[in-house]
mmCIF file of C-alpha atoms in Angstrom:
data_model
loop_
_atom_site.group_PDB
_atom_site.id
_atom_site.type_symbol
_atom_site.label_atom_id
_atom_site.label_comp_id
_atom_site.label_asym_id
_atom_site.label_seq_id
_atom_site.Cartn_x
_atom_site.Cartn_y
_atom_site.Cartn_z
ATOM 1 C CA UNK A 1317 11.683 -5.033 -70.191
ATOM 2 C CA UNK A 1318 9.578 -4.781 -66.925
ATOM 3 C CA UNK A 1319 9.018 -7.177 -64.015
ATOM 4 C CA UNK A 1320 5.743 -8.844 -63.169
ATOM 5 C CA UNK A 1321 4.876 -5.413 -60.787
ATOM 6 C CA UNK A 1322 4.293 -3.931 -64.117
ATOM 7 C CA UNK A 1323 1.181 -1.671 -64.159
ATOM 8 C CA UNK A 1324 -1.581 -2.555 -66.434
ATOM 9 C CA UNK A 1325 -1.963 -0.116 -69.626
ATOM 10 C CA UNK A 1326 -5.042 2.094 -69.486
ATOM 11 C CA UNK A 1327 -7.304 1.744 -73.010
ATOM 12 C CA UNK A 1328 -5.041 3.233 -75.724
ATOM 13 C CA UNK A 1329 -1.646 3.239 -73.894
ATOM 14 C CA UNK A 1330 0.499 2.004 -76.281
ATOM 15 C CA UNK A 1331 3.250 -0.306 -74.458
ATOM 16 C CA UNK A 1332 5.898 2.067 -76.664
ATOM 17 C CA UNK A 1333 9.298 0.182 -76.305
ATOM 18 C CA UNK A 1334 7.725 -3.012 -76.830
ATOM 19 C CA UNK A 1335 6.433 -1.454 -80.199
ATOM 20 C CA UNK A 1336 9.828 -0.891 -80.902
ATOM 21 C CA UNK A 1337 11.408 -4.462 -79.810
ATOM 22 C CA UNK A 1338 8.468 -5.757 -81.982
ATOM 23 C CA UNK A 1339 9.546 -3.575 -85.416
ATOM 24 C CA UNK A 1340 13.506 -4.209 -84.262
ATOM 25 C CA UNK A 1341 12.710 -7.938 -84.254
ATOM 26 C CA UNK A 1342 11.191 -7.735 -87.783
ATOM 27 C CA UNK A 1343 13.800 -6.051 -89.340
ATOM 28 C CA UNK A 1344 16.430 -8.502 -87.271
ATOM 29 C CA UNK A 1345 14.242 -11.445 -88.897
ATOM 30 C CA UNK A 1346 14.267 -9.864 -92.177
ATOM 31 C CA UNK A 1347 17.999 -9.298 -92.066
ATOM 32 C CA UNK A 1348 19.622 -12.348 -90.773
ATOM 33 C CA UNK A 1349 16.775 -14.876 -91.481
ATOM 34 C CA UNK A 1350 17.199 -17.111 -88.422
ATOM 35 C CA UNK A 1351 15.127 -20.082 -87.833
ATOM 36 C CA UNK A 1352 11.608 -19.632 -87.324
ATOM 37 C CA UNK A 1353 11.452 -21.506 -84.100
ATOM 38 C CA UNK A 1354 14.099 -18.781 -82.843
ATOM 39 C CA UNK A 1355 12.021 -15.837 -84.406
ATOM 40 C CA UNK A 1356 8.850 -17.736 -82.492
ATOM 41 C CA UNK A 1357 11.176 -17.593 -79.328
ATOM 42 C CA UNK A 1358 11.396 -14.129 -79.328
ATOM 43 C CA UNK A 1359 8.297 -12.635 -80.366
ATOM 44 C CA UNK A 1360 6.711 -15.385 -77.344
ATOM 45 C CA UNK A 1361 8.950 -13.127 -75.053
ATOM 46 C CA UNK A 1362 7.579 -9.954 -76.102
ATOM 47 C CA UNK A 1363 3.948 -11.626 -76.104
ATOM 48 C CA UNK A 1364 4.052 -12.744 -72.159
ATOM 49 C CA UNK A 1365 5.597 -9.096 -71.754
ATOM 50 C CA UNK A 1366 2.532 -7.521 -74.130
ATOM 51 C CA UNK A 1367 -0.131 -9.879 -72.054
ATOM 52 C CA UNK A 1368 1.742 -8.837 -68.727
ATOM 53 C CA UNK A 1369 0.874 -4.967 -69.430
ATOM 54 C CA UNK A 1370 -2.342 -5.438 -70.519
ATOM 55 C CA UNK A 1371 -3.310 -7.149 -67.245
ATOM 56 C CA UNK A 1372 -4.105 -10.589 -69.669
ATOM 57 C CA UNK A 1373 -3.362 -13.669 -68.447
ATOM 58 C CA UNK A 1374 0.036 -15.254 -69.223
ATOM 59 C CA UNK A 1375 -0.038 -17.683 -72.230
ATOM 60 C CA UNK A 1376 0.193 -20.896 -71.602
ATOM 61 C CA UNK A 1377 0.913 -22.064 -74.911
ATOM 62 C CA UNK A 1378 3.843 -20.879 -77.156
ATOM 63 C CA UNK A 1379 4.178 -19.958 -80.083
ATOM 64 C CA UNK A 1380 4.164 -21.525 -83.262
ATOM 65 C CA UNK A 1381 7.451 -23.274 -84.036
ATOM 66 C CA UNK A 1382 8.279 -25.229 -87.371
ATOM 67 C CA UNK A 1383 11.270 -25.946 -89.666
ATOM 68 C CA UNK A 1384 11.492 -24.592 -92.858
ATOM 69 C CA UNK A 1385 13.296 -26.286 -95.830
ATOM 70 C CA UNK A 1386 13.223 -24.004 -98.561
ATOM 71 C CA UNK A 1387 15.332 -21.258 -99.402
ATOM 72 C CA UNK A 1388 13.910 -17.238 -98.798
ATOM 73 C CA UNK A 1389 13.255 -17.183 -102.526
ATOM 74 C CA UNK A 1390 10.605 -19.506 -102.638
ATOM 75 C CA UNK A 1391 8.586 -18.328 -100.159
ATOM 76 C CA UNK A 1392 4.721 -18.385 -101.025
ATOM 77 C CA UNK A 1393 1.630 -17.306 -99.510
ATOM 78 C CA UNK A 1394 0.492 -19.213 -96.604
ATOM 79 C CA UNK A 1395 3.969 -20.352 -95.691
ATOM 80 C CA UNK A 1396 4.920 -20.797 -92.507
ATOM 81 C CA UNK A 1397 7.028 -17.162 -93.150
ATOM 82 C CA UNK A 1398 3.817 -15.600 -93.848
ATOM 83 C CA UNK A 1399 2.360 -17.220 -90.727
ATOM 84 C CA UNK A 1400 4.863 -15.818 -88.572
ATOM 85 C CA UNK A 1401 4.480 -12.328 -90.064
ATOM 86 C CA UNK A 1402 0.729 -12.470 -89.208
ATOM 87 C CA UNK A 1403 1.211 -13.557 -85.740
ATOM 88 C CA UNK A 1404 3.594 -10.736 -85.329
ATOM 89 C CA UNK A 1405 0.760 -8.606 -86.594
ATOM 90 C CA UNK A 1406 -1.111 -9.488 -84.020
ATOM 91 C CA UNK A 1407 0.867 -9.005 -81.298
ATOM 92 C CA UNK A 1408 2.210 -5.691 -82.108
ATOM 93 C CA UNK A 1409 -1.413 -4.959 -82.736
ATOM 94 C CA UNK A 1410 -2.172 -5.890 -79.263
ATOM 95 C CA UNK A 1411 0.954 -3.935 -78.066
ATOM 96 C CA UNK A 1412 -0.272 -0.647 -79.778
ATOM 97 C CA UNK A 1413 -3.416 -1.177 -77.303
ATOM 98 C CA UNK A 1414 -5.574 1.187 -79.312
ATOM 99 C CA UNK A 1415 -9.069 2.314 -77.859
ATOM 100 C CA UNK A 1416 -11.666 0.205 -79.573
ATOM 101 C CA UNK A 1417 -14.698 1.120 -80.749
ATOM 102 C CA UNK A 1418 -18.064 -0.411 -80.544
ATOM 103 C CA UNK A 1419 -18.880 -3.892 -81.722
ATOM 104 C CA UNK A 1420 -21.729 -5.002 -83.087
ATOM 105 C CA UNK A 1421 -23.492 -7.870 -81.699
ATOM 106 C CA UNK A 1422 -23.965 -11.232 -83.616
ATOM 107 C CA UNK A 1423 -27.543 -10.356 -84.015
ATOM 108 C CA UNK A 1424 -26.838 -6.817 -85.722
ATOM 109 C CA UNK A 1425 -24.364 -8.505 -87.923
ATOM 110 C CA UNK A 1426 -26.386 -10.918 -88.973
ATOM 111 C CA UNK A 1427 -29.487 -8.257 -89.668
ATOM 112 C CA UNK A 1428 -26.745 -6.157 -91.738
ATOM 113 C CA UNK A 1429 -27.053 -9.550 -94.283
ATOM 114 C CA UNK A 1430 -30.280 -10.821 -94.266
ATOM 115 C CA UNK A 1431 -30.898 -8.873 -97.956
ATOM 116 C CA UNK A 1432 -27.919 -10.094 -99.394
ATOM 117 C CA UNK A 1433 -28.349 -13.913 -97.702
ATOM 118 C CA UNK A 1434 -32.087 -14.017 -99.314
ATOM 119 C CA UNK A 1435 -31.121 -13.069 -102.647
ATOM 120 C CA UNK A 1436 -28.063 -15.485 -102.637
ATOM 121 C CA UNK A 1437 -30.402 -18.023 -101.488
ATOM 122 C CA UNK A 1438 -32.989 -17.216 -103.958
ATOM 123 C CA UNK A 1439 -30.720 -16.148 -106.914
ATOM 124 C CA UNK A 1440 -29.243 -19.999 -106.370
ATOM 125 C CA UNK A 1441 -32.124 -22.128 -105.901
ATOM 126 C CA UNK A 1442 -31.228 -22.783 -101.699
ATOM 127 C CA UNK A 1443 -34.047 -23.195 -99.415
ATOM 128 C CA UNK A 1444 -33.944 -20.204 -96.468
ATOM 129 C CA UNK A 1445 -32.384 -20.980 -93.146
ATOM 130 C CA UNK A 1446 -34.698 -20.524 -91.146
ATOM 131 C CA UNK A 1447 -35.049 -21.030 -87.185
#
């Protein structure tokens, strides 16, 4: 990896080999199925490193970490598998470090529902919110 003189990633620089270590990781994990508080070790490596590069502070909690009693076959939805797999999301999201567009503020949200909110209200008997 890099050192902590790392340069920090312009908008849209993907941090490329840590893209890589991310998808190697997952197909490690998929392969071997270690323990998910080694998997959690890991990908918290390659999250300081992502956080590092994109001139975020470091973490200063770590990842998840649980023990798992059931065998690969019985894994559900919302398991703590699943969990993992959407914190890895996240962080190879964050290591792709795509250009973002605009947001929207809360109030322009909010004024993108009003229709819908007063005929849900309305359609189900609920006095408006009002402020």
């Amino acid at each position: 990896m890099t050192t902590e003189s790392t340069r920090v990633l312009a908008e849209g620089e993907p941090a490329t080999d840590l893209v890589e270590a991310l998808d190697e990781l997952l197909v490690k994990t998929r392969r071997e199925r270690p323990p998910l508080d080694q998997f959690y070790a890991e990908l918290h490596g390659l999250y300081v490193e992502v956080c590092r590069r994109l001139g975020k502070p470091e973490p200063t909690q770590r990842l998840g970490s649980v023990e798992v009693e059931q065998s690969p076959e019985l894994i559900d939805p919302g398991s703590p598998e699943e969990d993992a797999y959407d914190i890895w999301c996240v962080v190879r999201n964050m290591a792709e470090n795509r250009v973002r567009g605009p947001y929207l503020s809360n109030e322009e949200v909010w004024a993108e529902f009003e229709d819908e909110i007063r005929e849900y209200e309305e359609a189900n008997g609920l006095a408006p919110l009002d402020e």
